[in-house]
mmCIF file of C-alpha atoms in Angstrom:
data_model
loop_
_atom_site.group_PDB
_atom_site.id
_atom_site.type_symbol
_atom_site.label_atom_id
_atom_site.label_comp_id
_atom_site.label_asym_id
_atom_site.label_seq_id
_atom_site.Cartn_x
_atom_site.Cartn_y
_atom_site.Cartn_z
ATOM 1 C CA GLY K 1 5.382 109.019 -17.256
ATOM 2 C CA ALA K 2 8.610 107.075 -17.449
ATOM 3 C CA GLY K 3 9.456 104.829 -14.542
ATOM 4 C CA VAL K 4 12.819 103.824 -13.143
ATOM 5 C CA SER K 5 14.989 102.305 -15.836
ATOM 6 C CA GLN K 6 18.016 100.075 -15.412
ATOM 7 C CA THR K 7 20.638 98.933 -17.860
ATOM 8 C CA PRO K 8 21.665 96.390 -18.837
ATOM 9 C CA SER K 9 18.717 94.100 -18.163
ATOM 10 C CA ASN K 10 21.059 91.123 -18.087
ATOM 11 C CA LYS K 11 24.790 90.940 -17.523
ATOM 12 C CA VAL K 12 26.919 87.811 -17.682
ATOM 13 C CA THR K 13 30.516 88.134 -16.590
ATOM 14 C CA GLU K 14 33.384 85.991 -15.469
ATOM 15 C CA LYS K 15 34.703 85.703 -11.958
ATOM 16 C CA GLY K 16 37.201 88.439 -11.221
ATOM 17 C CA LYS K 17 35.853 90.934 -13.759
ATOM 18 C CA TYR K 18 34.574 94.465 -13.101
ATOM 19 C CA VAL K 19 30.951 95.406 -13.825
ATOM 20 C CA GLU K 20 28.902 98.599 -13.828
ATOM 21 C CA LEU K 21 25.152 98.684 -13.457
ATOM 22 C CA ARG K 22 23.214 101.832 -14.294
ATOM 23 C CA CYS K 23 20.016 103.277 -12.855
ATOM 24 C CA ASP K 24 17.924 106.162 -14.208
ATOM 25 C CA PRO K 25 15.463 107.256 -11.519
ATOM 26 C CA ILE K 26 12.121 108.902 -12.098
ATOM 27 C CA SER K 27 12.634 112.560 -12.995
ATOM 28 C CA GLY K 28 12.482 114.784 -9.924
ATOM 29 C CA HIS K 29 13.073 111.981 -7.433
ATOM 30 C CA THR K 30 15.788 113.043 -5.036
ATOM 31 C CA ALA K 31 16.181 109.723 -3.241
ATOM 32 C CA LEU K 32 17.704 106.690 -4.929
ATOM 33 C CA TYR K 33 18.232 103.212 -3.494
ATOM 34 C CA TRP K 34 20.042 100.080 -4.569
ATOM 35 C CA TYR K 35 18.917 96.627 -3.462
ATOM 36 C CA ARG K 36 20.076 93.118 -4.286
ATOM 37 C CA GLN K 37 17.710 90.156 -4.564
ATOM 38 C CA SER K 38 18.967 86.594 -4.540
ATOM 39 C CA LEU K 39 16.809 83.684 -5.631
ATOM 40 C CA GLY K 40 14.092 82.898 -3.111
ATOM 41 C CA GLN K 41 14.868 85.933 -0.971
ATOM 42 C CA GLY K 42 13.402 89.380 -0.558
ATOM 43 C CA PRO K 43 15.378 92.399 -1.751
ATOM 44 C CA GLU K 44 18.293 93.349 0.500
ATOM 45 C CA PHE K 45 19.245 97.008 0.966
ATOM 46 C CA LEU K 46 22.650 98.107 -0.303
ATOM 47 C CA ILE K 47 22.871 101.918 -0.384
ATOM 48 C CA TYR K 48 20.729 105.066 -0.268
ATOM 49 C CA PHE K 49 21.457 108.402 -1.957
ATOM 50 C CA GLN K 50 19.849 111.692 -1.093
ATOM 51 C CA GLY K 51 20.850 113.926 -3.974
ATOM 52 C CA THR K 52 24.497 113.338 -4.842
ATOM 53 C CA GLY K 53 25.617 111.980 -1.506
ATOM 54 C CA ALA K 54 25.410 108.460 -0.113
ATOM 55 C CA ALA K 55 23.349 108.997 3.041
ATOM 56 C CA ASP K 56 23.459 105.343 4.089
ATOM 57 C CA ASP K 57 25.838 102.758 2.624
ATOM 58 C CA SER K 58 25.561 100.306 5.502
ATOM 59 C CA GLY K 59 24.193 97.577 3.250
ATOM 60 C CA LEU K 60 27.183 97.329 0.924
ATOM 61 C CA PRO K 61 28.613 93.856 1.653
ATOM 62 C CA ASN K 62 32.298 94.747 1.277
ATOM 63 C CA ASP K 63 34.677 97.190 -0.368
ATOM 64 C CA ARG K 64 34.322 95.534 -3.774
ATOM 65 C CA PHE K 65 30.982 97.320 -4.054
ATOM 66 C CA PHE K 66 30.777 101.047 -4.713
ATOM 67 C CA ALA K 67 28.074 103.362 -6.034
ATOM 68 C CA VAL K 68 28.034 106.923 -7.308
ATOM 69 C CA ARG K 69 25.448 109.510 -8.237
ATOM 70 C CA PRO K 70 27.573 112.471 -9.362
ATOM 71 C CA GLU K 71 24.806 114.783 -10.597
ATOM 72 C CA GLY K 72 22.012 113.682 -8.316
ATOM 73 C CA SER K 73 20.160 111.789 -11.011
ATOM 74 C CA VAL K 74 21.660 108.715 -12.710
ATOM 75 C CA SER K 75 23.476 106.286 -10.426
ATOM 76 C CA THR K 76 26.034 103.600 -11.189
ATOM 77 C CA LEU K 77 26.679 100.572 -8.992
ATOM 78 C CA LYS K 78 30.204 99.273 -9.485
ATOM 79 C CA ILE K 79 31.399 95.812 -8.486
ATOM 80 C CA GLN K 80 35.095 94.965 -8.619
ATOM 81 C CA ARG K 81 36.613 91.469 -8.765
ATOM 82 C CA THR K 82 33.203 89.841 -9.101
ATOM 83 C CA GLU K 83 32.562 86.552 -7.324
ATOM 84 C CA ARG K 84 30.004 83.850 -8.073
ATOM 85 C CA GLY K 85 28.153 84.829 -4.906
ATOM 86 C CA ASP K 86 27.498 88.268 -6.416
ATOM 87 C CA SER K 87 25.043 86.673 -8.850
ATOM 88 C CA ALA K 88 21.643 88.210 -8.149
ATOM 89 C CA VAL K 89 19.115 90.713 -9.458
ATOM 90 C CA TYR K 90 20.222 94.249 -8.635
ATOM 91 C CA LEU K 91 17.228 96.526 -8.147
ATOM 92 C CA CYS K 92 17.192 100.288 -8.130
ATOM 93 C CA ALA K 93 14.386 102.362 -6.622
ATOM 94 C CA SER K 94 13.641 106.046 -6.309
ATOM 95 C CA SER K 95 11.256 108.140 -4.285
ATOM 96 C CA PRO K 96 10.102 111.747 -4.483
ATOM 97 C CA PRO K 97 10.995 114.357 -1.877
ATOM 98 C CA ALA K 98 8.717 114.589 1.123
ATOM 99 C CA PRO K 99 6.574 117.709 1.606
ATOM 100 C CA LEU K 100 8.889 118.697 4.457
ATOM 101 C CA ALA K 101 12.528 119.416 3.638
ATOM 102 C CA GLY K 102 15.067 116.715 4.374
ATOM 103 C CA GLY K 103 12.744 113.748 4.270
ATOM 104 C CA THR K 104 11.516 111.238 1.750
ATOM 105 C CA THR K 105 8.103 109.846 1.090
ATOM 106 C CA ASP K 106 7.477 106.249 2.036
ATOM 107 C CA THR K 107 6.771 104.937 -1.445
ATOM 108 C CA GLN K 108 9.732 103.588 -3.381
ATOM 109 C CA TYR K 109 9.327 102.897 -7.091
ATOM 110 C CA PHE K 110 11.436 100.031 -8.339
ATOM 111 C CA GLY K 111 13.078 99.527 -11.695
ATOM 112 C CA PRO K 112 12.987 96.177 -13.526
ATOM 113 C CA GLY K 113 16.420 95.226 -12.232
ATOM 114 C CA THR K 114 19.659 93.981 -13.745
ATOM 115 C CA ARG K 115 20.164 90.233 -13.575
ATOM 116 C CA LEU K 116 23.877 89.679 -12.931
ATOM 117 C CA THR K 117 25.362 86.247 -13.488
ATOM 118 C CA VAL K 118 28.976 85.629 -12.512
ATOM 119 C CA LEU K 119 30.387 82.471 -14.070
ATOM 120 C CA ARG U 1 16.468 86.452 14.332
ATOM 121 C CA LYS U 2 15.673 87.990 10.949
ATOM 122 C CA GLU U 3 14.305 91.542 11.058
ATOM 123 C CA VAL U 4 11.194 90.630 9.064
ATOM 124 C CA GLU U 5 9.869 87.080 9.043
ATOM 125 C CA GLN U 6 7.032 85.638 7.042
ATOM 126 C CA ASP U 7 5.806 82.178 6.129
ATOM 127 C CA PRO U 8 7.160 81.497 2.613
ATOM 128 C CA GLY U 9 4.239 79.239 1.684
ATOM 129 C CA PRO U 10 3.360 78.419 -1.023
ATOM 130 C CA PHE U 11 -0.294 79.017 -0.434
ATOM 131 C CA ASN U 12 -2.379 77.216 -3.045
ATOM 132 C CA VAL U 13 -6.016 78.301 -3.019
ATOM 133 C CA PRO U 14 -9.001 78.099 -5.370
ATOM 134 C CA GLU U 15 -10.557 81.164 -6.921
ATOM 135 C CA GLY U 16 -12.906 82.884 -4.509
ATOM 136 C CA ALA U 17 -11.055 81.766 -1.397
ATOM 137 C CA THR U 18 -9.993 84.052 1.434
ATOM 138 C CA VAL U 19 -6.326 83.850 2.340
ATOM 139 C CA ALA U 20 -4.325 85.506 5.110
ATOM 140 C CA PHE U 21 -0.596 86.189 5.298
ATOM 141 C CA ASN U 22 1.234 86.978 8.503
ATOM 142 C CA CYS U 23 4.503 88.668 9.223
ATOM 143 C CA THR U 24 6.504 89.623 12.324
ATOM 144 C CA TYR U 25 9.201 92.254 12.697
ATOM 145 C CA SER U 26 11.916 92.527 15.323
ATOM 146 C CA ASN U 27 12.582 96.255 15.740
ATOM 147 C CA SER U 28 9.944 97.823 17.963
ATOM 148 C CA ALA U 29 11.102 101.295 16.843
ATOM 149 C CA SER U 30 9.903 100.678 13.276
ATOM 150 C CA GLN U 31 7.417 103.276 12.115
ATOM 151 C CA SER U 32 6.363 102.424 8.561
ATOM 152 C CA PHE U 33 4.998 99.159 7.237
ATOM 153 C CA PHE U 34 3.991 97.952 3.806
ATOM 154 C CA TRP U 35 2.947 95.035 1.676
ATOM 155 C CA TYR U 36 4.593 94.800 -1.739
ATOM 156 C CA ARG U 37 3.615 92.447 -4.519
ATOM 157 C CA GLN U 38 6.176 90.851 -6.817
ATOM 158 C CA ASP U 39 5.290 88.906 -9.942
ATOM 159 C CA CYS U 40 7.695 86.291 -11.293
ATOM 160 C CA ARG U 41 10.857 87.932 -12.676
ATOM 161 C CA LYS U 42 9.404 91.407 -12.150
ATOM 162 C CA GLU U 43 10.177 94.227 -9.754
ATOM 163 C CA PRO U 44 8.338 94.663 -6.429
ATOM 164 C CA LYS U 45 5.382 97.041 -6.504
ATOM 165 C CA LEU U 46 3.683 98.674 -3.554
ATOM 166 C CA LEU U 47 0.387 96.973 -2.774
ATOM 167 C CA MET U 48 -0.548 98.994 0.276
ATOM 168 C CA SER U 49 0.803 100.736 3.317
ATOM 169 C CA VAL U 50 -0.213 99.363 6.719
ATOM 170 C CA TYR U 51 -1.525 101.596 9.479
ATOM 171 C CA SER U 52 -2.224 100.915 13.136
ATOM 172 C CA SER U 53 -5.928 101.483 12.596
ATOM 173 C CA GLY U 54 -5.981 98.906 9.822
ATOM 174 C CA ASN U 55 -6.757 99.761 6.254
ATOM 175 C CA GLU U 56 -8.686 98.281 3.394
ATOM 176 C CA ASP U 57 -8.336 98.590 -0.363
ATOM 177 C CA GLY U 58 -11.028 96.671 -2.174
ATOM 178 C CA ARG U 59 -10.495 92.975 -1.516
ATOM 179 C CA PHE U 60 -7.296 93.614 0.456
ATOM 180 C CA THR U 61 -7.152 94.384 4.184
ATOM 181 C CA ALA U 62 -3.964 95.080 6.106
ATOM 182 C CA GLN U 63 -3.594 95.116 9.879
ATOM 183 C CA LEU U 64 -0.794 96.157 12.203
ATOM 184 C CA ASN U 65 -0.411 95.111 15.829
ATOM 185 C CA ARG U 66 2.432 97.149 17.312
ATOM 186 C CA ALA U 67 2.314 95.420 20.685
ATOM 187 C CA SER U 68 2.880 92.032 19.076
ATOM 188 C CA GLN U 69 5.031 93.445 16.230
ATOM 189 C CA TYR U 70 2.789 91.622 13.815
ATOM 190 C CA ILE U 71 1.479 92.572 10.379
ATOM 191 C CA SER U 72 -1.185 90.790 8.358
ATOM 192 C CA LEU U 73 -2.674 90.876 4.888
ATOM 193 C CA LEU U 74 -6.085 89.427 4.093
ATOM 194 C CA ILE U 75 -7.191 88.818 0.521
ATOM 195 C CA ARG U 76 -10.868 88.106 -0.011
ATOM 196 C CA ASP U 77 -12.465 86.531 -3.091
ATOM 197 C CA SER U 78 -9.094 85.538 -4.581
ATOM 198 C CA LYS U 79 -8.614 85.994 -8.322
ATOM 199 C CA LEU U 80 -6.257 84.154 -10.644
ATOM 200 C CA SER U 81 -4.468 87.475 -11.114
ATOM 201 C CA ASP U 82 -3.632 87.591 -7.390
ATOM 202 C CA SER U 83 -1.047 84.833 -7.941
ATOM 203 C CA ALA U 84 2.272 86.414 -6.979
ATOM 204 C CA THR U 85 4.749 86.718 -4.129
ATOM 205 C CA TYR U 86 3.691 89.046 -1.331
ATOM 206 C CA LEU U 87 6.515 90.780 0.493
ATOM 207 C CA CYS U 88 6.139 92.115 4.026
ATOM 208 C CA VAL U 89 8.207 95.293 4.342
ATOM 209 C CA VAL U 90 9.304 97.487 7.229
ATOM 210 C CA LYS U 91 11.126 100.797 6.923
ATOM 211 C CA ASN U 92 14.313 100.837 8.994
ATOM 212 C CA TRP U 93 14.512 103.030 12.084
ATOM 213 C CA ALA U 94 16.631 105.636 10.257
ATOM 214 C CA GLY U 95 14.058 105.891 7.476
ATOM 215 C CA THR U 96 16.730 105.213 4.874
ATOM 216 C CA ALA U 97 15.896 101.730 3.675
ATOM 217 C CA LEU U 98 13.170 99.137 3.286
ATOM 218 C CA ILE U 99 13.661 95.800 5.006
ATOM 219 C CA PHE U 100 11.943 92.971 3.180
ATOM 220 C CA GLY U 101 10.784 89.582 4.327
ATOM 221 C CA LYS U 102 11.497 86.596 2.095
ATOM 222 C CA GLY U 103 8.006 86.782 0.640
ATOM 223 C CA THR U 104 4.974 84.503 0.677
ATOM 224 C CA THR U 105 4.016 82.835 -2.576
ATOM 225 C CA LEU U 106 0.341 82.678 -3.472
ATOM 226 C CA SER U 107 -1.031 80.535 -6.270
ATOM 227 C CA VAL U 108 -4.721 80.892 -7.111
ATOM 228 C CA SER U 109 -6.186 78.189 -9.322
ATOM 229 C CA SER U 110 -9.486 77.872 -11.199
#
């Protein structure tokens, strides 16, 4: 079946511009996660959605970053007033619901990422 | 102290070698542990979960020592196709996020 998809695959923008990154999770996956991976580092957690709501946004670095998932499926990560330090690969992951209500399974399936370059 | 620490390597080994990666984590309340594999310019993929009793999947063996907060991955009979970055991963105490180490790079040569 189809995996997690992310668009665009690459995005080049100028400092100060606004960008939107899109994630299509695996069908039926209720949990969706955004991570950011800088060169030479492991992925760093940004935000977690359970359904439509952001259950944990503690990883968002500042208020320039915002994410939505209005219908509980597709999610958009929005970055305002981009800075050169925002350059990274932005990864989205999803996971299926756990057998028991309210939980998630451990396995997260990652998309190919969006490589953001801020000039 | 970083939440998950691992030796970045690189580890350069010949085909057929046995190689071991180690990782430590700081939060003793952590409950779930994993090794992910990431190929160059690709997304991370789950290699295996790690259980207290230890677990094996073919040439790969993972161990967890909760007392020492230490996780290991052993790869036997290395193949060229094992060349990748191996990420040590711990689920956060709230169960809402994965915490990744920086990754250990393995290069297997013929």
